[in-house]
Tab-separated table of C-alpha atoms and ligand atoms in Angstrom:
chain	number	residue	atom	x	y	z
D	1	UNK	CA	-10.302	-26.025	-9.130
D	2	UNK	CA	-9.959	-29.592	-10.380
D	3	UNK	CA	-6.891	-31.568	-9.373
D	4	UNK	CA	-5.525	-29.970	-6.195
D	5	UNK	CA	-2.444	-32.144	-5.923
D	6	UNK	CA	-1.504	-31.576	-9.556
D	7	UNK	CA	-2.033	-27.840	-9.247
D	8	UNK	CA	0.208	-27.645	-6.181
D	9	UNK	CA	2.894	-29.770	-7.846
D	10	UNK	CA	2.931	-27.610	-10.949
D	11	UNK	CA	3.184	-24.455	-8.881
D	12	UNK	CA	6.015	-25.927	-6.821
D	13	UNK	CA	7.902	-26.983	-9.957
D	14	UNK	CA	7.581	-23.435	-11.328
D	15	UNK	CA	8.968	-21.970	-8.129
D	16	UNK	CA	5.656	-20.209	-7.635
D	17	UNK	CA	4.113	-22.020	-4.689
D	18	UNK	CA	3.505	-19.693	-1.778
D	19	UNK	CA	3.371	-20.937	1.785
D	20	UNK	CA	3.147	-19.533	5.281
D	21	UNK	CA	5.871	-19.788	7.864
D	22	UNK	CA	5.289	-18.769	11.487
D	23	UNK	CA	7.407	-15.995	12.928
D	24	UNK	CA	7.892	-13.766	15.941
D	25	UNK	CA	8.770	-10.130	16.241
D	26	UNK	CA	12.370	-9.685	17.358
D	27	UNK	CA	14.173	-6.578	18.551
D	28	UNK	CA	13.480	-3.409	16.551
D	29	UNK	CA	13.646	-4.075	12.802
D	30	UNK	CA	14.090	-7.833	13.265
D	31	UNK	CA	12.023	-11.019	13.217
D	32	UNK	CA	12.586	-14.557	14.468
D	33	UNK	CA	11.416	-17.690	12.673
D	34	UNK	CA	9.916	-20.323	14.966
D	35	UNK	CA	11.990	-23.205	13.694
D	36	UNK	CA	15.327	-21.391	13.386
D	37	UNK	CA	17.624	-19.837	15.962
D	38	UNK	CA	18.687	-16.225	15.823
D	39	UNK	CA	17.137	-13.057	14.484
D	40	UNK	CA	16.797	-11.911	10.910
D	41	UNK	CA	16.819	-8.303	9.740
D	42	UNK	CA	13.277	-7.752	8.463
D	43	UNK	CA	13.134	-6.165	5.001
D	44	UNK	CA	9.528	-7.034	4.316
D	45	UNK	CA	7.569	-4.909	6.761
D	46	UNK	CA	5.287	-2.044	5.741
D	47	UNK	CA	5.422	-0.662	9.291
D	48	UNK	CA	7.606	2.085	7.799
D	49	UNK	CA	7.639	4.394	10.811
D	50	UNK	CA	7.725	1.618	13.392
D	51	UNK	CA	4.442	2.902	14.808
D	52	UNK	CA	2.969	-0.532	15.520
D	53	UNK	CA	5.187	-0.670	18.617
D	54	UNK	CA	4.982	3.046	19.475
D	55	UNK	CA	3.935	3.789	23.096
D	56	UNK	CA	1.335	6.362	21.978
D	57	UNK	CA	-0.534	3.797	19.850
D	58	UNK	CA	-0.280	1.074	22.471
D	59	UNK	CA	-1.602	3.436	25.164
D	60	UNK	CA	-4.501	4.589	22.963
D	61	UNK	CA	-5.471	1.021	22.050
D	62	UNK	CA	-5.238	-0.180	25.656
D	63	UNK	CA	-7.333	2.712	26.895
D	64	UNK	CA	-9.981	2.044	24.219
D	65	UNK	CA	-10.186	-1.619	25.186
D	66	UNK	CA	-10.766	-0.788	28.836
D	67	UNK	CA	-13.409	1.755	27.891
D	68	UNK	CA	-15.274	-0.045	25.060
D	69	UNK	CA	-14.191	-3.700	25.207
D	70	UNK	CA	-12.641	-5.557	22.316
D	71	UNK	CA	-15.239	-5.745	19.562
D	72	UNK	CA	-17.536	-3.081	18.140
D	73	UNK	CA	-20.406	-5.572	18.032
D	74	UNK	CA	-22.160	-4.465	14.844
D	75	UNK	CA	-21.866	-2.646	11.540
D	76	UNK	CA	-21.613	1.146	11.645
D	77	UNK	CA	-25.178	1.641	10.370
D	78	UNK	CA	-26.452	-0.672	13.100
D	79	UNK	CA	-25.157	-0.164	16.654
D	80	UNK	CA	-21.422	-0.372	15.886
D	81	UNK	CA	-20.868	3.359	15.338
D	82	UNK	CA	-18.725	4.758	18.153
D	83	UNK	CA	-17.473	8.293	18.734
D	84	UNK	CA	-13.925	7.027	18.132
D	85	UNK	CA	-14.809	6.017	14.538
D	86	UNK	CA	-16.098	9.476	13.772
D	87	UNK	CA	-13.170	11.193	15.461
D	88	UNK	CA	-10.860	9.142	13.294
D	89	UNK	CA	-12.795	10.100	10.166
D	90	UNK	CA	-12.619	13.785	11.034
D	91	UNK	CA	-8.853	13.499	11.587
D	92	UNK	CA	-8.244	11.683	8.311
D	93	UNK	CA	-10.381	14.186	6.366
D	94	UNK	CA	-8.270	16.998	7.832
D	95	UNK	CA	-5.029	15.209	7.007
D	96	UNK	CA	-6.096	14.798	3.375
D	97	UNK	CA	-7.595	18.293	3.035
D	98	UNK	CA	-11.093	16.981	2.306
D	99	UNK	CA	-14.504	17.638	3.887
D	100	UNK	CA	-15.204	14.172	5.238
D	101	UNK	CA	-13.796	10.704	5.752
D	102	UNK	CA	-15.029	7.119	5.999
D	103	UNK	CA	-13.287	4.081	7.452
D	104	UNK	CA	-13.337	0.525	6.122
D	105	UNK	CA	-12.326	-2.835	7.566
D	106	UNK	CA	-9.224	-3.010	5.369
D	107	UNK	CA	-7.702	-1.580	2.217
D	108	UNK	CA	-8.895	-4.582	0.283
D	109	UNK	CA	-12.431	-3.926	1.472
D	110	UNK	CA	-12.187	-0.205	0.754
D	111	UNK	CA	-11.162	-0.719	-2.871
D	112	UNK	CA	-13.657	-3.493	-3.516
D	113	UNK	CA	-16.416	-1.418	-1.890
D	114	UNK	CA	-15.717	2.082	-3.201
D	115	UNK	CA	-15.090	1.362	-6.896
D	116	UNK	CA	-18.319	-0.603	-7.515
D	117	UNK	CA	-20.236	2.147	-5.674
D	118	UNK	CA	-18.886	4.752	-8.095
D	119	UNK	CA	-19.140	3.063	-11.479
D	120	UNK	CA	-21.240	0.346	-13.090
D	121	UNK	CA	-21.977	-1.476	-16.299
D	122	UNK	CA	-22.284	1.567	-18.566
D	123	UNK	CA	-19.256	3.388	-17.182
D	124	UNK	CA	-15.506	3.370	-17.740
D	125	UNK	CA	-12.509	2.828	-15.496
D	126	UNK	CA	-8.970	3.849	-16.441
D	127	UNK	CA	-6.681	1.843	-14.187
D	128	UNK	CA	-2.872	1.899	-14.036
D	129	UNK	CA	-1.562	-1.468	-15.159
D	130	UNK	CA	0.424	-1.969	-11.947
D	131	UNK	CA	-2.402	-1.153	-9.546
D	132	UNK	CA	-2.788	-3.348	-6.465
D	133	UNK	CA	-4.900	-6.516	-6.706
D	134	UNK	CA	-7.615	-4.994	-4.510
D	135	UNK	CA	-8.081	-2.210	-7.082
D	136	UNK	CA	-8.278	-4.731	-9.932
D	137	UNK	CA	-10.828	-6.738	-7.973
D	138	UNK	CA	-12.865	-3.613	-7.250
D	139	UNK	CA	-12.866	-2.811	-10.980
D	140	UNK	CA	-14.013	-6.305	-11.890
D	141	UNK	CA	-16.726	-6.292	-9.268
D	142	UNK	CA	-18.089	-2.985	-10.586
D	143	UNK	CA	-18.914	-4.448	-13.997
D	144	UNK	CA	-17.594	-1.251	-15.627
D	145	UNK	CA	-15.445	-1.470	-18.733
D	146	UNK	CA	-11.902	-1.367	-17.373
D	147	UNK	CA	-9.123	0.000	-19.536
D	148	UNK	CA	-5.628	-0.466	-18.174
D	149	UNK	CA	-3.164	2.213	-19.174
D	150	UNK	CA	0.616	1.859	-19.269
D	151	UNK	CA	2.181	2.243	-15.871
D	152	UNK	CA	2.747	5.901	-14.920
D	153	UNK	CA	2.151	7.012	-18.514
D	154	UNK	CA	-0.200	10.036	-18.714
D	155	UNK	CA	0.318	10.318	-22.501
D	156	UNK	CA	-0.999	6.776	-22.973
D	157	UNK	CA	-3.848	7.517	-20.567
D	158	UNK	CA	-4.771	10.603	-22.571
D	159	UNK	CA	-4.842	8.685	-25.843
D	160	UNK	CA	-7.360	6.322	-24.217
D	161	UNK	CA	-9.382	9.118	-22.605
D	162	UNK	CA	-9.999	10.599	-26.067
D	163	UNK	CA	-12.298	7.667	-26.797
D	164	UNK	CA	-14.520	8.452	-23.830
D	165	UNK	CA	-17.873	10.011	-24.680
D	166	UNK	CA	-18.382	13.512	-23.313
D	167	UNK	CA	-21.071	12.646	-20.771
D	168	UNK	CA	-19.927	9.125	-19.910
D	169	UNK	CA	-19.063	8.537	-16.248
D	170	UNK	CA	-15.414	7.533	-15.865
D	171	UNK	CA	-13.034	6.855	-13.000
D	172	UNK	CA	-9.250	7.150	-13.132
D	173	UNK	CA	-7.630	5.057	-10.399
D	174	UNK	CA	-3.954	5.005	-9.432
D	175	UNK	CA	-1.616	4.463	-6.504
D	176	UNK	CA	0.661	7.289	-5.400
D	177	UNK	CA	3.617	5.094	-4.376
D	178	UNK	CA	3.448	1.713	-6.107
D	179	UNK	CA	3.674	-1.228	-3.768
D	180	UNK	CA	5.919	-3.490	-5.855
D	181	UNK	CA	8.039	-0.971	-7.801
D	182	UNK	CA	8.278	1.773	-5.194
D	183	UNK	CA	7.878	4.438	-7.867
D	184	UNK	CA	5.682	7.505	-7.700
D	185	UNK	CA	2.726	8.509	-9.869
D	186	UNK	CA	2.754	11.793	-11.843
D	187	UNK	CA	-0.134	13.153	-9.801
D	188	UNK	CA	-0.306	16.762	-11.116
D	189	UNK	CA	-0.494	15.456	-14.708
D	190	UNK	CA	-3.238	13.014	-13.720
D	191	UNK	CA	-5.240	15.779	-12.034
D	192	UNK	CA	-4.982	17.871	-15.207
D	193	UNK	CA	-6.262	14.948	-17.304
D	194	UNK	CA	-9.107	14.175	-14.966
D	195	UNK	CA	-10.215	17.831	-15.161
D	196	UNK	CA	-9.862	18.022	-18.924
D	197	UNK	CA	-11.797	14.807	-19.558
D	198	UNK	CA	-14.294	15.184	-16.684
D	199	UNK	CA	-13.460	12.011	-14.782
D	200	UNK	CA	-13.354	11.098	-11.121
D	201	UNK	CA	-9.851	10.570	-9.748
D	202	UNK	CA	-9.159	8.063	-6.969
D	203	UNK	CA	-5.685	7.745	-5.451
D	204	UNK	CA	-4.589	4.857	-3.223
D	205	UNK	CA	-1.976	6.137	-0.768
D	206	UNK	CA	-1.394	2.859	1.095
D	207	UNK	CA	2.395	3.314	0.911
D	208	UNK	CA	2.533	7.103	1.063
D	209	UNK	CA	0.384	8.265	3.968
D	210	UNK	CA	2.610	9.000	6.949
D	211	UNK	CA	5.719	8.799	4.786
D	212	UNK	CA	5.314	11.864	2.518
D	213	UNK	CA	3.933	15.381	2.931
D	214	UNK	CA	4.654	18.016	5.591
D	215	UNK	CA	1.936	16.546	7.836
D	216	UNK	CA	2.230	12.979	6.596
D	217	UNK	CA	-0.731	13.478	4.250
D	218	UNK	CA	1.031	11.580	1.463
D	219	UNK	CA	1.873	12.508	-2.115
D	220	UNK	CA	-1.475	14.296	-2.393
D	221	UNK	CA	-0.249	16.697	0.288
D	222	UNK	CA	3.301	16.907	-1.047
D	223	UNK	CA	2.087	17.726	-4.573
D	224	UNK	CA	-0.562	20.099	-3.199
D	225	UNK	CA	-3.367	18.556	-5.243
D	226	UNK	CA	-5.939	17.756	-2.530
D	227	UNK	CA	-8.699	19.634	-4.346
D	228	UNK	CA	-8.075	17.733	-7.593
D	229	UNK	CA	-8.315	14.272	-6.063
D	230	UNK	CA	-11.930	13.205	-5.639
D	231	UNK	CA	-11.210	10.138	-3.516
D	232	UNK	CA	-8.098	9.990	-1.331
D	233	UNK	CA	-7.935	6.399	-0.179
D	234	UNK	CA	-5.336	4.750	2.034
D	235	UNK	CA	-4.750	2.228	4.776
D	236	UNK	CA	-3.961	2.300	8.482
D	237	UNK	CA	-2.065	-0.996	8.364
D	238	UNK	CA	1.217	0.217	6.889
D	239	UNK	CA	3.047	3.391	7.973
D	240	UNK	CA	0.247	4.106	10.451
D	241	UNK	CA	1.035	0.929	12.375
D	242	UNK	CA	-2.586	-0.123	12.927
D	243	UNK	CA	-5.215	-1.797	10.733
D	244	UNK	CA	-8.109	-0.789	8.502
D	245	UNK	CA	-8.500	1.783	5.754
D	246	UNK	CA	-10.120	5.083	4.864
D	247	UNK	CA	-11.277	7.305	2.097
D	248	UNK	CA	-11.440	11.110	2.316
D	249	UNK	CA	-13.685	13.040	-0.059
D	250	UNK	CA	-16.435	15.651	-0.269
D	251	UNK	CA	-19.239	15.424	2.277
D	252	UNK	CA	-21.627	14.477	-0.520
D	253	UNK	CA	-19.361	11.681	-1.733
D	254	UNK	CA	-19.001	10.249	1.778
D	255	UNK	CA	-22.793	10.399	2.350
D	256	UNK	CA	-23.172	8.523	-0.921
D	257	UNK	CA	-20.598	5.847	-0.006
D	258	UNK	CA	-22.226	5.287	3.387
D	259	UNK	CA	-25.306	4.293	1.414
D	260	UNK	CA	-23.672	2.479	-1.491
D	261	UNK	CA	-20.352	0.851	-0.540
D	262	UNK	CA	-21.358	-2.704	0.300
D	263	UNK	CA	-18.122	-3.582	2.097
D	264	UNK	CA	-18.875	-0.668	4.430
D	265	UNK	CA	-22.583	-1.365	4.911
D	266	UNK	CA	-22.445	-5.123	5.419
D	267	UNK	CA	-19.407	-5.463	7.653
D	268	UNK	CA	-18.714	-5.018	11.352
D	269	UNK	CA	-17.212	-1.692	12.424
D	270	UNK	CA	-13.480	-1.602	13.188
D	271	UNK	CA	-12.704	-2.687	16.760
D	272	UNK	CA	-12.456	0.381	19.040
D	273	UNK	CA	-8.822	-0.347	19.963
D	274	UNK	CA	-7.881	-0.435	16.282
D	275	UNK	CA	-9.681	2.835	15.573
D	276	UNK	CA	-8.016	4.408	18.624
D	277	UNK	CA	-4.548	3.271	17.530
D	278	UNK	CA	-5.190	4.663	14.032
D	279	UNK	CA	-6.323	7.990	15.483
D	280	UNK	CA	-3.221	8.167	17.690
D	281	UNK	CA	-1.088	7.467	14.599
D	282	UNK	CA	-2.741	10.217	12.542
D	283	UNK	CA	-2.059	12.702	15.361
D	284	UNK	CA	1.515	11.466	15.787
D	285	UNK	CA	2.503	11.800	12.127
D	286	UNK	CA	1.323	15.414	12.151
D	287	UNK	CA	3.086	16.255	15.416
D	288	UNK	CA	6.372	14.458	14.755
D	289	UNK	CA	7.701	15.011	11.220
D	290	UNK	CA	11.098	13.767	12.489
D	291	UNK	CA	9.662	10.236	12.320
D	292	UNK	CA	9.523	10.674	8.538
D	293	UNK	CA	12.919	12.341	8.371
D	294	UNK	CA	14.518	9.444	10.239
D	295	UNK	CA	12.954	6.976	7.802
D	296	UNK	CA	14.117	8.897	4.735
D	297	UNK	CA	17.650	9.122	6.177
D	298	UNK	CA	17.732	5.322	6.528
D	299	UNK	CA	16.416	4.878	2.985
D	300	UNK	CA	19.107	7.178	1.599
D	301	UNK	CA	21.794	5.376	3.608
D	302	UNK	CA	20.767	1.943	2.273
D	303	UNK	CA	20.545	3.080	-1.346
D	304	UNK	CA	23.958	4.736	-1.151
D	305	UNK	CA	25.431	1.540	0.303
D	306	UNK	CA	23.939	-0.524	-2.555
D	307	UNK	CA	25.228	1.905	-5.168
D	308	UNK	CA	28.706	2.009	-3.632
D	309	UNK	CA	28.611	-1.802	-3.558
D	310	UNK	CA	28.223	-1.882	-7.329
D	311	UNK	CA	24.468	-2.030	-7.959
D	312	UNK	CA	23.944	0.247	-10.905
D	313	UNK	CA	20.191	-0.254	-11.358
D	314	UNK	CA	17.731	2.526	-10.578
D	315	UNK	CA	16.608	2.062	-6.956
D	316	UNK	CA	13.561	4.294	-7.172
D	317	UNK	CA	12.411	7.286	-5.138
D	318	UNK	CA	10.846	5.628	-2.093
D	319	UNK	CA	11.237	3.366	0.922
D	320	UNK	CA	10.239	0.391	-1.282
D	321	UNK	CA	13.348	-0.764	-3.128
D	322	UNK	CA	12.990	-3.394	-5.852
D	323	UNK	CA	16.068	-5.230	-7.105
D	324	UNK	CA	15.163	-6.906	-10.366
D	325	UNK	CA	16.254	-10.545	-10.804
D	326	UNK	CA	13.983	-11.719	-13.640
D	327	UNK	CA	13.604	-15.463	-13.225
D	328	UNK	CA	11.292	-16.590	-10.371
D	329	UNK	CA	13.339	-19.560	-9.228
D	330	UNK	CA	16.532	-17.535	-9.168
D	331	UNK	CA	14.852	-14.804	-7.141
D	332	UNK	CA	13.584	-17.366	-4.636
D	333	UNK	CA	17.019	-19.001	-4.432
D	334	UNK	CA	18.762	-15.696	-3.736
D	335	UNK	CA	16.167	-14.748	-1.117
D	336	UNK	CA	16.711	-18.144	0.509
D	337	UNK	CA	20.508	-17.714	0.553
D	338	UNK	CA	20.140	-14.248	2.028
D	339	UNK	CA	17.921	-15.746	4.710
D	340	UNK	CA	20.673	-18.121	5.790
D	341	UNK	CA	22.864	-15.016	6.084
D	342	UNK	CA	20.379	-13.225	8.356
D	343	UNK	CA	18.241	-11.156	5.968
D	344	UNK	CA	14.499	-11.630	5.666
D	345	UNK	CA	13.644	-10.310	2.209
D	346	UNK	CA	10.791	-11.417	-0.007
D	347	UNK	CA	11.143	-12.625	-3.551
D	348	UNK	CA	8.175	-11.087	-5.337
D	349	UNK	CA	7.196	-13.096	-8.381
D	350	UNK	CA	4.330	-13.614	-10.798
D	351	UNK	CA	1.387	-13.347	-10.543
D	352	UNK	CA	2.056	-10.483	-8.112
D	353	UNK	CA	4.365	-8.862	-10.712
D	354	UNK	CA	4.500	-9.349	-14.521
D	355	UNK	CA	6.096	-12.521	-15.931
D	356	UNK	CA	9.904	-12.321	-16.126
D	357	UNK	CA	10.191	-9.483	-13.579
D	358	UNK	CA	10.682	-11.452	-10.346
D	359	UNK	CA	12.544	-9.298	-7.868
D	360	UNK	CA	13.820	-8.913	-4.372
D	361	UNK	CA	11.744	-6.290	-2.642
D	362	UNK	CA	13.361	-4.454	0.254
D	363	UNK	CA	11.293	-2.194	2.450
D	364	UNK	CA	13.130	0.113	4.814
D	365	UNK	CA	11.698	1.205	8.145
D	366	UNK	CA	12.697	3.823	10.707
D	367	UNK	CA	13.675	1.027	13.071
D	368	UNK	CA	16.460	-0.367	10.891
D	369	UNK	CA	19.941	0.219	12.330
D	370	UNK	CA	22.621	1.661	10.070
D	371	UNK	CA	25.057	-1.190	10.714
D	372	UNK	CA	22.327	-3.696	9.755
D	373	UNK	CA	21.650	-1.751	6.556
D	374	UNK	CA	25.360	-1.648	5.716
D	375	UNK	CA	25.672	-5.392	6.330
D	376	UNK	CA	22.606	-6.140	4.217
D	377	UNK	CA	23.828	-3.991	1.324
D	378	UNK	CA	27.203	-5.756	1.388
D	379	UNK	CA	25.594	-9.234	1.377
D	380	UNK	CA	23.197	-8.356	-1.435
D	381	UNK	CA	25.979	-6.921	-3.587
D	382	UNK	CA	28.102	-10.035	-3.013
D	383	UNK	CA	25.229	-12.359	-3.923
D	384	UNK	CA	24.371	-10.465	-7.072
D	385	UNK	CA	27.949	-10.359	-8.318
D	386	UNK	CA	28.342	-14.147	-7.904
D	387	UNK	CA	24.967	-15.090	-9.413
B	401	LIG	C1	-1.768	-3.127	1.154
B	401	LIG	C2	-2.528	-2.441	0.087
B	401	LIG	C3	-3.922	-2.503	0.045
B	401	LIG	C4	-4.711	-3.398	0.945
B	401	LIG	O1	-4.776	-2.881	2.240
B	401	LIG	P1	-5.082	-3.865	3.455
B	401	LIG	O2	-5.486	-2.974	4.544
B	401	LIG	O3	-3.815	-4.612	3.721
B	401	LIG	O4	-6.191	-4.782	3.002
B	401	LIG	C5	-4.580	-1.751	-0.921
B	401	LIG	N1	-3.894	-1.003	-1.804
B	401	LIG	C6	-2.549	-0.955	-1.814
B	401	LIG	C7	-1.848	-0.129	-2.826
B	401	LIG	C8	-1.821	-1.680	-0.873
B	401	LIG	O5	-0.497	-1.664	-0.903
């Protein structure tokens, strides 16, 4: 750690110092900053379907609090295991087309618990270079030899898989929709590789569950590859409007994780209200596909407005829309200017993304209004043409 003050100063000078600012939720799709008047259009939320304020989730959480109280009181293997946890796990297993499910305290905890349970010192991990930090940390914690393959490049992955020994245990781990680039993994090709080279395949659907698939089961459902994915992981904190995470897998795999995933074993069970809200969300996304349709309509509308406004860059296939700026300071400056104009958009910069690829990251939600999206697109296009 060393010299704190010096470290902070250097970071600040590089335009890379992160800090927290307090905020309030505003009307749908908006936030308010404590120290500034007026509302900002929020382009940084992962609450893609707006479920965190949905009456069905609020009712389920409220009911669970009156029935069970606020905390679960212990880890699942102690006395913290409630019927609501197991109901949620059954529902998530069904959604993902697997035999069983297991919940975790968060996505970070799921990835740092599951990966070290699966592989160890003598094993291999093939990890997409742009995987989320929690996946990288899980890989490191496992002690397995981790080989990062080029982002979304199955040919590169295959050239690396050829070096794997026949009987060596290996895990391929990817995201289905990438959190910073908003692009989509070539899942069928990955399933073929994992079969050909006898690996386990784990897919993190943090940004896809609820948003893709006929029932909201994510890219795994949309691509119809449930059987080929050994571990279908995802979170409840994004499109599902709640908190926590899950993995769906074979019954055997789940029994194994219950005994081996340390972030599951040694951590308090999810609060009953949180589990109840997640369960309500899983039911809702199956029953109301129009929630997804409304979101995708808004995404299409915003992208068309950007393109018409003169942005020629590829805007990607999903609700996560990166606009590449390059330099960190410039990205921060543009985000700051947009803030004064009423848009809350994050400048994503290293180390979250590779050096020289700082960007504005827009996330679209179902709650955005079309006139807000049109206004935002116009402001962004103006800023980019004058910068
Ligand atoms: C957000 C995210 C996580 C972490 O989930 P939390 O529940 O927020 O801890 C893991 N993986 C990916 C791809 C994510 O985007």
